[in-house]
Coordinates of C-alpha atoms and ligand atoms in Angstrom, one line a residue:
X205 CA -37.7 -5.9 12.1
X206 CA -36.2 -7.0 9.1
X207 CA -32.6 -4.7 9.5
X208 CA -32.7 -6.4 12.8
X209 CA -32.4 -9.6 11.6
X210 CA -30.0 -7.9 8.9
X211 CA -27.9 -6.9 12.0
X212 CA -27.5 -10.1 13.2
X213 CA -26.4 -11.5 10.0
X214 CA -23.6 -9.4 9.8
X215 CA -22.4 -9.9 13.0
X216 CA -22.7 -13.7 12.6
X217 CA -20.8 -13.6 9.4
X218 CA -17.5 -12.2 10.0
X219 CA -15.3 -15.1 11.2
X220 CA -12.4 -14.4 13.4
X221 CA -9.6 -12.6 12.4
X222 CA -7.0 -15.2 14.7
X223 CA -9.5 -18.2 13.7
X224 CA -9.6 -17.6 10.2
X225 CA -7.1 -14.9 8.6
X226 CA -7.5 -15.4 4.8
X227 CA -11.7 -15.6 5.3
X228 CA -11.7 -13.1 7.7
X229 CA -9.7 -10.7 4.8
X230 CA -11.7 -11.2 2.4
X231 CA -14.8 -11.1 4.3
X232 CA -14.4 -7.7 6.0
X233 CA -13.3 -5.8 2.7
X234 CA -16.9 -7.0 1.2
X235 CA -18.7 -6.3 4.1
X236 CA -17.0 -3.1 5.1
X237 CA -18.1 -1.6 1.4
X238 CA -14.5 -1.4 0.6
X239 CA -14.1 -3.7 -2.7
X240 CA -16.2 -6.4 -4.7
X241 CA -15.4 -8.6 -6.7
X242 CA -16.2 -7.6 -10.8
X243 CA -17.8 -9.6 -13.1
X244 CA -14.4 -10.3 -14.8
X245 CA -12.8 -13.2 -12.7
X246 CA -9.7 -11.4 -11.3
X247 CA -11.0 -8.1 -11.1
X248 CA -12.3 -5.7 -8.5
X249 CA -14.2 -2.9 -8.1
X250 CA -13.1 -0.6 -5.6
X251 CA -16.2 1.1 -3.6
X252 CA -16.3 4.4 -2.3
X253 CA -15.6 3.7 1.1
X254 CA -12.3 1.9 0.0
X255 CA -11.7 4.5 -3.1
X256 CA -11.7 7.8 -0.1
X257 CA -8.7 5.2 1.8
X258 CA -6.5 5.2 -1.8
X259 CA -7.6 9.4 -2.3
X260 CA -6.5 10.2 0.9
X261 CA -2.9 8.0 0.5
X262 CA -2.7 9.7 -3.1
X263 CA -2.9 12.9 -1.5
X264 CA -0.1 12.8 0.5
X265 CA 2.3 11.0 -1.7
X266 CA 0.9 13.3 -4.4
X267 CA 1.9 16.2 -2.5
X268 CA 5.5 14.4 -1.1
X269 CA 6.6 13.7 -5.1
X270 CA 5.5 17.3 -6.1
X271 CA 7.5 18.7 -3.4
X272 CA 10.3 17.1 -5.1
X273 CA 9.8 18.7 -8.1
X274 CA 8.3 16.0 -10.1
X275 CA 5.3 16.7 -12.1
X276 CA 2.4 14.6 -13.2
X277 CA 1.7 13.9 -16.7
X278 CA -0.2 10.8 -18.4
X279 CA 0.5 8.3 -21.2
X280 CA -1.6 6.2 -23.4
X281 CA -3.0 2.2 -22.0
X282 CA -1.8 0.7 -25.0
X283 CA 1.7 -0.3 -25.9
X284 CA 2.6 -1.7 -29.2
X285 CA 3.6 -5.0 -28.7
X286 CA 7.5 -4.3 -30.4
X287 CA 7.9 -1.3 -28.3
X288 CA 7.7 -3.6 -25.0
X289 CA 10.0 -5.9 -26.8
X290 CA 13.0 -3.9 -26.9
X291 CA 14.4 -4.3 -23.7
X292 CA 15.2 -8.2 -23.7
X293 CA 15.1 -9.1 -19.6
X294 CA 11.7 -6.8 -19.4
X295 CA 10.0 -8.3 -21.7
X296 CA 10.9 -11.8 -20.4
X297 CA 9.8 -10.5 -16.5
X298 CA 6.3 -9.3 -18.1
X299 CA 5.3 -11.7 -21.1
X300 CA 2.8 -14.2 -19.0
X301 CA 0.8 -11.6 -17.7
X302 CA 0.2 -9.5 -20.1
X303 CA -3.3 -8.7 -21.8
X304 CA -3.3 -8.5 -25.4
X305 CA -5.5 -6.5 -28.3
X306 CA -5.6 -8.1 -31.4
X307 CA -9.0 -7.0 -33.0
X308 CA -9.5 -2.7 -32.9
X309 CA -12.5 -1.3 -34.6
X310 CA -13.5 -5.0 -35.7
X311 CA -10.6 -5.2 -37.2
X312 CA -7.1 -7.6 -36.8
X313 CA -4.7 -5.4 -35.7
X314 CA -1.2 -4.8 -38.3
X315 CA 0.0 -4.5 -35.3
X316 CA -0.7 -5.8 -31.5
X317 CA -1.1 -3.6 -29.1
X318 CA 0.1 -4.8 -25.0
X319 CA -2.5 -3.5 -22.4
X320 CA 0.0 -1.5 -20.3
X321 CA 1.3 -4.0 -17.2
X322 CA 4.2 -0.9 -16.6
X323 CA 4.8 1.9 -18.7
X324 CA 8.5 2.0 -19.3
X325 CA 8.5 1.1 -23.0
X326 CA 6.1 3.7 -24.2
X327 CA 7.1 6.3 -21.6
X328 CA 10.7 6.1 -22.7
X329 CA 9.9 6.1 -26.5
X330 CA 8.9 9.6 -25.6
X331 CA 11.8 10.5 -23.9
X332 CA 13.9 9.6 -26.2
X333 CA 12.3 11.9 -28.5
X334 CA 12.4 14.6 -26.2
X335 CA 15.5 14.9 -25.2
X336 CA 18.4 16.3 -26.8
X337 CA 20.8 18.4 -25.0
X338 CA 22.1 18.2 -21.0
X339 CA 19.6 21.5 -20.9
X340 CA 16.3 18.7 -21.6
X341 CA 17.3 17.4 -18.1
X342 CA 16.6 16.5 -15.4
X343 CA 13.3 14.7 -16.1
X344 CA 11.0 14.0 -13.8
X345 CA 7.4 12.8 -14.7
X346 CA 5.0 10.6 -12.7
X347 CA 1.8 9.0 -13.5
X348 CA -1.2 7.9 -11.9
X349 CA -2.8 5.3 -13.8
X350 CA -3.8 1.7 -13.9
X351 CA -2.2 -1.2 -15.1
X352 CA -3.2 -5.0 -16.0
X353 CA -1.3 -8.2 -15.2
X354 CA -3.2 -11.3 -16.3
X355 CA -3.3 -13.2 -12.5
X356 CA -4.1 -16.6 -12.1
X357 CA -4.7 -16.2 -8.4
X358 CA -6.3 -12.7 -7.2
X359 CA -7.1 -11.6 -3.6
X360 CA -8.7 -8.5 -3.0
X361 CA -6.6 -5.5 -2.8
X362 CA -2.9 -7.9 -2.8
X363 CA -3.3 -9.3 -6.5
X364 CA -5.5 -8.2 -9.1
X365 CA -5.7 -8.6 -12.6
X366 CA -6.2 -4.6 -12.8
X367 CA -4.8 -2.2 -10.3
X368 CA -4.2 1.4 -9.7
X369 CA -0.8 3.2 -8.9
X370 CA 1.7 5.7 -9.3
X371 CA 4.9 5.1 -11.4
X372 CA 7.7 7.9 -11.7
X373 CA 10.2 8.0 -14.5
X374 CA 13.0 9.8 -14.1
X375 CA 16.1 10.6 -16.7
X376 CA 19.4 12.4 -15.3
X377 CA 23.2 13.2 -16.8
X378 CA 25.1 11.2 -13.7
X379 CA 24.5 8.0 -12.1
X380 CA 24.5 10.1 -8.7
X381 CA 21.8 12.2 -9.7
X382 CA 19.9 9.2 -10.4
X383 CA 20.6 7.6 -7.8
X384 CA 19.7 10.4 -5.2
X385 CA 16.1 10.2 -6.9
X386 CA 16.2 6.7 -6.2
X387 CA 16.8 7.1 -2.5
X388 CA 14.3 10.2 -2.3
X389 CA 11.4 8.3 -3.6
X390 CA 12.1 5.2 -1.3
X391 CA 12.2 8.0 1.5
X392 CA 8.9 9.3 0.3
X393 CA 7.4 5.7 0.5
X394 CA 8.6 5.2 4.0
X395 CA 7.5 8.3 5.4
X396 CA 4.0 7.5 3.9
X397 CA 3.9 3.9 5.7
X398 CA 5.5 5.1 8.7
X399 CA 3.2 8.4 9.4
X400 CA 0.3 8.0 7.2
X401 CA -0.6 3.9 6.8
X402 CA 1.4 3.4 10.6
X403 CA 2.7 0.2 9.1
X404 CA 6.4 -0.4 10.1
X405 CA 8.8 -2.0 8.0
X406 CA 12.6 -2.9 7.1
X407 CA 13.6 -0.8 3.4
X408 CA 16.9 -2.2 1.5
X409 CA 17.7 -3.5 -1.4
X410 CA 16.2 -6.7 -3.3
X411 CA 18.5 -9.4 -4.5
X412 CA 19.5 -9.8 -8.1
X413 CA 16.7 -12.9 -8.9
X414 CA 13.9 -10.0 -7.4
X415 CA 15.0 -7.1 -8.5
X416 CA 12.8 -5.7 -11.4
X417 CA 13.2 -6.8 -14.8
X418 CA 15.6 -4.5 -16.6
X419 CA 16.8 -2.6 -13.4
X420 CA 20.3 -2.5 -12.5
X421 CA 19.3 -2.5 -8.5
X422 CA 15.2 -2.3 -6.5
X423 CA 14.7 -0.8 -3.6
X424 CA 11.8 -1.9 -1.5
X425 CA 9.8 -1.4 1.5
X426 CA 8.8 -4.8 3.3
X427 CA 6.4 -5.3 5.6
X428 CA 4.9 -8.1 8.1
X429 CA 1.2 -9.0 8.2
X430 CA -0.2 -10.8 11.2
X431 CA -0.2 -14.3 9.5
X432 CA 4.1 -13.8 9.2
X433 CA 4.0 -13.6 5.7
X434 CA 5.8 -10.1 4.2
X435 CA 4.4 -7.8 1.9
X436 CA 5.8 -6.0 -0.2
X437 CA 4.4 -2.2 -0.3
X438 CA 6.6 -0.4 -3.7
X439 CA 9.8 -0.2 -5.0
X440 CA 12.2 2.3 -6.1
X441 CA 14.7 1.1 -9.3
X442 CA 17.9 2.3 -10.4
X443 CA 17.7 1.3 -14.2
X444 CA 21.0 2.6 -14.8
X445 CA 21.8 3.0 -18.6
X446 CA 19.9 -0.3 -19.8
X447 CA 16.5 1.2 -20.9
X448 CA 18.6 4.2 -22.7
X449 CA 20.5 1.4 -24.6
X450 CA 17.2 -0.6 -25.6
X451 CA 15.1 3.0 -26.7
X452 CA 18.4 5.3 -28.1
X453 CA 18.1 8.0 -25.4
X454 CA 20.9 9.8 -25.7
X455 CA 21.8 13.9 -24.7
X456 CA 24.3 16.5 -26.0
X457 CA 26.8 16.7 -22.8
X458 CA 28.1 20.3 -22.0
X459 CA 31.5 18.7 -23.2
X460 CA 30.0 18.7 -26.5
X461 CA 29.8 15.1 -26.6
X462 CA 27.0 12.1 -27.0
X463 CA 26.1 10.4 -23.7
X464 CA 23.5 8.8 -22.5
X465 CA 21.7 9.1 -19.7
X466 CA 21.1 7.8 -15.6
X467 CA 17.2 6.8 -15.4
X468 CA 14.9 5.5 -12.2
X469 CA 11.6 4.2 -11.8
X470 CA 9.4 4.1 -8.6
X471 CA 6.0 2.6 -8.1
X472 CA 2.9 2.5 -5.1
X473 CA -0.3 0.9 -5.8
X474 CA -3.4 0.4 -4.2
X475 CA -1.8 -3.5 -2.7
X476 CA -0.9 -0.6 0.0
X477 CA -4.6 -0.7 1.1
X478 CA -4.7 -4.5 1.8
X479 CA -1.5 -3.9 4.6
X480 CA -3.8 -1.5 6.0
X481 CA -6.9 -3.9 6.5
X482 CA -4.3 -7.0 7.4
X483 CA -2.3 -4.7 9.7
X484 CA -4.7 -2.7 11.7
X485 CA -7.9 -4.9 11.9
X486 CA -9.7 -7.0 14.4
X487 CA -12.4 -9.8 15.1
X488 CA -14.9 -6.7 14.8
X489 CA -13.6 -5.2 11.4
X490 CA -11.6 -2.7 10.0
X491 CA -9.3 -0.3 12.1
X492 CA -8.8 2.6 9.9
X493 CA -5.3 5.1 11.1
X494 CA -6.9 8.5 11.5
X495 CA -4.5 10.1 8.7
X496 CA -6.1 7.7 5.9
X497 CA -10.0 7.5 7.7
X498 CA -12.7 8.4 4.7
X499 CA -14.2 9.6 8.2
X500 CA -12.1 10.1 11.0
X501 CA -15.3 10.2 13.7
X502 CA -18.9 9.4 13.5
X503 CA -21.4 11.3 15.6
X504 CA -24.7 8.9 16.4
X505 CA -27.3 10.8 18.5
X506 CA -28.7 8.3 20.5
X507 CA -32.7 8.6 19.7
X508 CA -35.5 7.7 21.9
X509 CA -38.2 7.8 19.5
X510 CA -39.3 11.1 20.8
X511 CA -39.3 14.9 20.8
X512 CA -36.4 15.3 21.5
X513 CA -34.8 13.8 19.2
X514 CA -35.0 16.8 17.3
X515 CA -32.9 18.3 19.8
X516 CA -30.1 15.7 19.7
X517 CA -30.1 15.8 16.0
X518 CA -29.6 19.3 15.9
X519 CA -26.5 18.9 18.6
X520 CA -25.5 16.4 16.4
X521 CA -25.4 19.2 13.5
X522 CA -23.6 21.5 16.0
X523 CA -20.6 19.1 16.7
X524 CA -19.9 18.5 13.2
X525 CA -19.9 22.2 12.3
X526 CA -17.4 23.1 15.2
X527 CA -15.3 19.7 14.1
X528 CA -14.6 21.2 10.9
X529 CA -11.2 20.4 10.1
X530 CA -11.6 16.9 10.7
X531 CA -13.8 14.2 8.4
X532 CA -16.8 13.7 10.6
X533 CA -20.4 12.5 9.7
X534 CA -23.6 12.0 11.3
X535 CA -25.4 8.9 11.1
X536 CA -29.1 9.7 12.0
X537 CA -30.7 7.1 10.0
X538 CA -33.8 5.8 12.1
X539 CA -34.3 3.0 10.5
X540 CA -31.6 1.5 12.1
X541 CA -30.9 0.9 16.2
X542 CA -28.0 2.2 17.7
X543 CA -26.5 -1.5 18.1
X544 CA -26.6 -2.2 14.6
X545 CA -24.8 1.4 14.0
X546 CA -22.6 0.6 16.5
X547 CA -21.3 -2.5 14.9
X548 CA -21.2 -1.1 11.4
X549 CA -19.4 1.8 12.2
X550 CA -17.2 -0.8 14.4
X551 CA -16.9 -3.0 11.1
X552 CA -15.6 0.1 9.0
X553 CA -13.0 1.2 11.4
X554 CA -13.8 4.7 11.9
X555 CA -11.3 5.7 14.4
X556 CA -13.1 7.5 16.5
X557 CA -17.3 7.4 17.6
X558 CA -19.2 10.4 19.4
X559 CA -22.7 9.8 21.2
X560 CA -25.1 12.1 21.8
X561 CA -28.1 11.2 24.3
X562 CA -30.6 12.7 26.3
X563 CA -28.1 12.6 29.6
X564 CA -25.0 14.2 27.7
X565 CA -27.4 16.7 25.9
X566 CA -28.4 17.7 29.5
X567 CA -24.9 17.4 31.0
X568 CA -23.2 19.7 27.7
X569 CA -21.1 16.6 27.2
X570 CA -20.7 13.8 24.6
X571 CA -19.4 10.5 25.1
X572 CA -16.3 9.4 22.9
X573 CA -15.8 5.6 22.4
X574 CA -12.4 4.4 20.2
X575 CA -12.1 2.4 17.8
X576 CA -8.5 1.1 18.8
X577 CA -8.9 -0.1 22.3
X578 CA -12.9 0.3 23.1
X579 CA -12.3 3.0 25.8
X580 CA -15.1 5.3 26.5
X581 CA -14.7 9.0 28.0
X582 CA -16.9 12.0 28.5
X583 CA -15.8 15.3 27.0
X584 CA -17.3 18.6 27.5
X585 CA -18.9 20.3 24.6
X586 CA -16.7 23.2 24.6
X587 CA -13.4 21.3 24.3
X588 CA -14.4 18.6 21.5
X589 CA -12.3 20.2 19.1
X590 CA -8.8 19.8 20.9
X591 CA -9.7 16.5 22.3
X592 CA -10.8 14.9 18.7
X593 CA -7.6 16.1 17.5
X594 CA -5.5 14.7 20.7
X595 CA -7.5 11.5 20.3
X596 CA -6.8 10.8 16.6
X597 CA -3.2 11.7 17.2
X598 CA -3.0 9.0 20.0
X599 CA -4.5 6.3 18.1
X600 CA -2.7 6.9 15.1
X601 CA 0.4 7.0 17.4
X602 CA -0.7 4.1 19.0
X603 CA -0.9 1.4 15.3
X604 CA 2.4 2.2 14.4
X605 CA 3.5 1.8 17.7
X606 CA 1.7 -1.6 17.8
X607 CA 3.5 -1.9 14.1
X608 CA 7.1 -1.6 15.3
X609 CA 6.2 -4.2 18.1
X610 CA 4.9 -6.6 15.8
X611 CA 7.9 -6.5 13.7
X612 CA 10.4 -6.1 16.8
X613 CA 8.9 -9.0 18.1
X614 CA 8.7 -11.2 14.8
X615 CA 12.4 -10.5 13.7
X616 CA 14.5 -13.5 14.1
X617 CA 18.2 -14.1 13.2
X618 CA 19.1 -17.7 12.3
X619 CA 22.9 -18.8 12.5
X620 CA 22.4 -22.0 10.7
X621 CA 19.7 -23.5 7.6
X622 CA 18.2 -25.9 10.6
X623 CA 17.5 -22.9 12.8
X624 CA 16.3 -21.2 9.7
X625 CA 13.7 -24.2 8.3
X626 CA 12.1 -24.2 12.3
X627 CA 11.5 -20.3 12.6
X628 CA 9.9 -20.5 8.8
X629 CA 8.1 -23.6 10.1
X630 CA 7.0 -22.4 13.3
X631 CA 6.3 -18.7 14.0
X632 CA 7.4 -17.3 10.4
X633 CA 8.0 -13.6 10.5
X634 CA 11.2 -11.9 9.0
X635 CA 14.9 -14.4 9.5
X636 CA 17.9 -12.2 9.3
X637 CA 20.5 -14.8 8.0
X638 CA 23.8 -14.8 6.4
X639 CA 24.0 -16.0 2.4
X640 CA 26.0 -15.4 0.0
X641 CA 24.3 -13.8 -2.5
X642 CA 24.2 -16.9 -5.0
X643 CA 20.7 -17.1 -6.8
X644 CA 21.6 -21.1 -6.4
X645 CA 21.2 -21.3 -2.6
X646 CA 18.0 -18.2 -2.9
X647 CA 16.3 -20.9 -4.9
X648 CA 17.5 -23.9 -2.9
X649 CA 16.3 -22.0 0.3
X650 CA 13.0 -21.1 -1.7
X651 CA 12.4 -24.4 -3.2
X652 CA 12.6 -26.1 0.6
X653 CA 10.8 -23.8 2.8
X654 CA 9.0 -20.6 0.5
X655 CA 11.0 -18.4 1.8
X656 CA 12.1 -15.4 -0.5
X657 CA 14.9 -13.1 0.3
X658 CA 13.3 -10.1 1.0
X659 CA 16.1 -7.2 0.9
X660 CA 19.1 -6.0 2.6
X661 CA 18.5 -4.0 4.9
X662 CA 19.5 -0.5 4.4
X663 CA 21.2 -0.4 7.9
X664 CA 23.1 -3.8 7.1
X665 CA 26.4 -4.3 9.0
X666 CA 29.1 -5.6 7.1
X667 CA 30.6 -8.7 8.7
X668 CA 32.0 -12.2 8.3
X669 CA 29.8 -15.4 8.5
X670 CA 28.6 -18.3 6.7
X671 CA 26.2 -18.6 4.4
X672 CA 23.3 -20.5 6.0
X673 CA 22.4 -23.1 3.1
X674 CA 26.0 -23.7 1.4
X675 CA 28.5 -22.4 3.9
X676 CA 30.6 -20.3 2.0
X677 CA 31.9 -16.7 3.4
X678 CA 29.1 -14.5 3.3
X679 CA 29.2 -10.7 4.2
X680 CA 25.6 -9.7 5.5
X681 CA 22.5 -10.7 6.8
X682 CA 19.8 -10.7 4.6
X683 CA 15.8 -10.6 5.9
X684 CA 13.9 -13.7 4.5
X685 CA 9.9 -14.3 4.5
X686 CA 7.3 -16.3 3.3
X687 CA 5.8 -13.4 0.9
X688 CA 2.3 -12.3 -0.6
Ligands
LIG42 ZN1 25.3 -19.9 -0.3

């Protein structure tokens, strides 16, 4: 009696995803078991249904930066405080959110030591140790770590004080080199969103007031939530020669002479995970894409409360064991009705939902119900396996599909700053406008309607036009958003 009730109260609580977006968010990652929030106002604690999402993401970009021959390695959490110093505009980018330790061991510190927010400035003390001669390089190290940015403001998943994520740091002998890892990590991230996340997106490069601090150019992947606001989902930098300046990196050339050397850096975190709950889910929960699913399809035998149940359970038992190259469980708890699993499997997204009940056990058949559009089919026992796999294909086929759409349709150009100011007003989305590339009119434009530049498209014509705020001759259209 009292999980029926329990039922209820679930179903009562989560508000609308079209009534109330940022409730609705928050609501379904508590309620769905992905995160909670900590005891420390600003952090999170990521559950294990939300942790498998990240492993299975991790996996695949794992495998993608491997294949590229960069290998893993990891640094300390602590930075001294000078170290982080050295490079002047980084510094400035990081200083008012960073932790600080001042007391070690019950002691004041000689020396303060910076929770790491990034790791550049100890990573690249190292290198500069390490390498000597053109025959130390290339380098190519990445770590999986977390990191800590005091936040004022946190939202699950989009901004928290700690998070977790990948950051590659890579040291060449020519710019080129460098700048061909630059581009192969931004592909990496793309192919991940596109096939993996099925989150479509516009990738370019940032403007000179986002780019990161200390980079000489960003690279980014932008995408567009429901509400029209963009989020950004990593970043690829080209740091040039600037960090090998501030930390003395310098190589032997095969000329015989002192140079020093081409470096990137390249960064996904778990703020990937809330694009995935914004992008994909509806008034009933979570829609997870098959390729990142903790569990891809959940088989409920449908129990009468008598003897043979035993029989379904053990059917039950005898689809997962054929199904065994997908993630599949078997929710047999009694304790709970088929309803209530129903909607909590409905609420956690899992793609795909097999029933078993007296009538299919009888007719060697299950019935399949998705997750994406609610559609219910029979399937014979003895083809499960091909038509799990055809069905996960087609729904994960089907989000990114529904992705592009969403984007198509919510990508405006704007010819003047009035036209502009209306689309931000009204439907928001992505404005492809002209401007010319003055961080004046970016904060002008900013200041009056929170709109960021969000990149230049990597597929940007050149062309002639006016910039939309001051007029001047402009040469491409950049893609503005109201941003996370
Ligand atoms: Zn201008």
């Amino acid at each position: 009696m009292q999980k029926e009730n329990k039922q209820e109260f679930e179903k009562e609580q989560l508000v609308k995803k079209s009534e109330d977006f940022t409730k609705w968010y928050t609501d379904v990652i508590v309620k769905s078991e992905m995160a909670d929030y900590a005891p420390v106002k600003g952090c999170q604690v990521i559950r294990p249904y939300g942790y498998a999402v990240w492993e299975a993401a991790q996996k695949v970009l794992d495998d993608i930066i491997k294949k590229a021959g960069v290998k893993n390695a990891y640094f300390p959490l602590f930075i001294p405080e000078k170290s982080l110093q050295k490079e002047k505009e980084h510094v400035e980018g990081f200083s008012p959110e960073l932790a600080v330790v001042t007391i070690g061991g019950g002691e004041e510190l000689q020396e303060k030591l910076v929770v790491r927010p990034t790791s550049e400035t100890i990573i690249y003390e190292m290198y500069s140790k390490w390498i000597k001669s053109w025959r130390d390089l290339p380098i190519l190290i990445n770590q999986w770590a977390n990191v800590v940015r005091w936040e004022k403001r946190t939202r699950l998943f989009l901004r928290t004080t700690e998070f977790l994520w990948q950051e590659g740091h890579t040291v060449h002998e020519t710019p080129d080199q460098a700048k061909a890892e630059v581009d192969r990590a931004l592909a990496g991230y793309v192919k991940l969103y596109q096939e993996y996340f099925a989150i479509d997106g516009i990738w370019g490069r940032k403007s000179e007031t986002e780019k990161f601090p200390g980079a000489v150019s960003t690279f980014t992947y932008e995408m567009l939530m429901p509400d029209g606001k963009a989020l950004q989902g990593c970043t690829s930098h080209y740091l040039g020669q600037n960090f090998g300046e501030a930390f003395n990196i310098n190589f032997l050339g095969k000329d015989g002479k002192m140079h020093k050397p081409f470096q990137t850096c390249w960064g996904f975190s778990t703020r990937s995970i809330g694009a995935l709950v914004m992008a994909h889910g509806d008034d009933n929960g979570l829609v997870m894409p098959p390729q990142l699913a903790p569990i891809q399809a959940v088989i409920i035998p449908v129990f009468q409360g008598n003897k043979e149940d035993k029989e379904l359970e053990k059917k039950a038992q005898e689809i997962k064991d054929a199904l065994k190259e997908f993630k599949v469980e078997i929710d047999a708890r009694t304790e709970y009705s088929c309803g209530w699993k129903f909607n909590e499997w409905e609420l956690k997204g899992a793609p795909l939902r097999i029933e078993i009940g007296p009538r299919e056990l009888k007719a060697k058949e299950a019935t399949f119900v998705r997750r994406d559009n609610g559609e219910k089919t029979k399937v014979k026992i003895s083809k499960l396996n091909s038509e799990v796999k055809n069905v996960l294909e087609d729904i994960q086929k089907g989000l990114f599909e529904k992705s592009k759409k969403h984007l198509k349709e919510n990508t405006r150009e704007a010819s003047s700053y009035e036209e502009f100011k209306k689309i931000i007003e009204n439907e928001k989305g992505f404005v492809k406008a002209f401007w010319c590339e003055s961080a004046e009119c970016e904060a002008k434009i900013k200041e009056q309607t929170k709109a960021t530049t969000r990149c230049l498209p990597h597929d940007a014509k050149k062309e002639k036009g006016k910039c939309i705020y001051c007029g001047k001759d402009s040469c491409y259209k950049w893609v503005f958003a109201q941003a996370y």
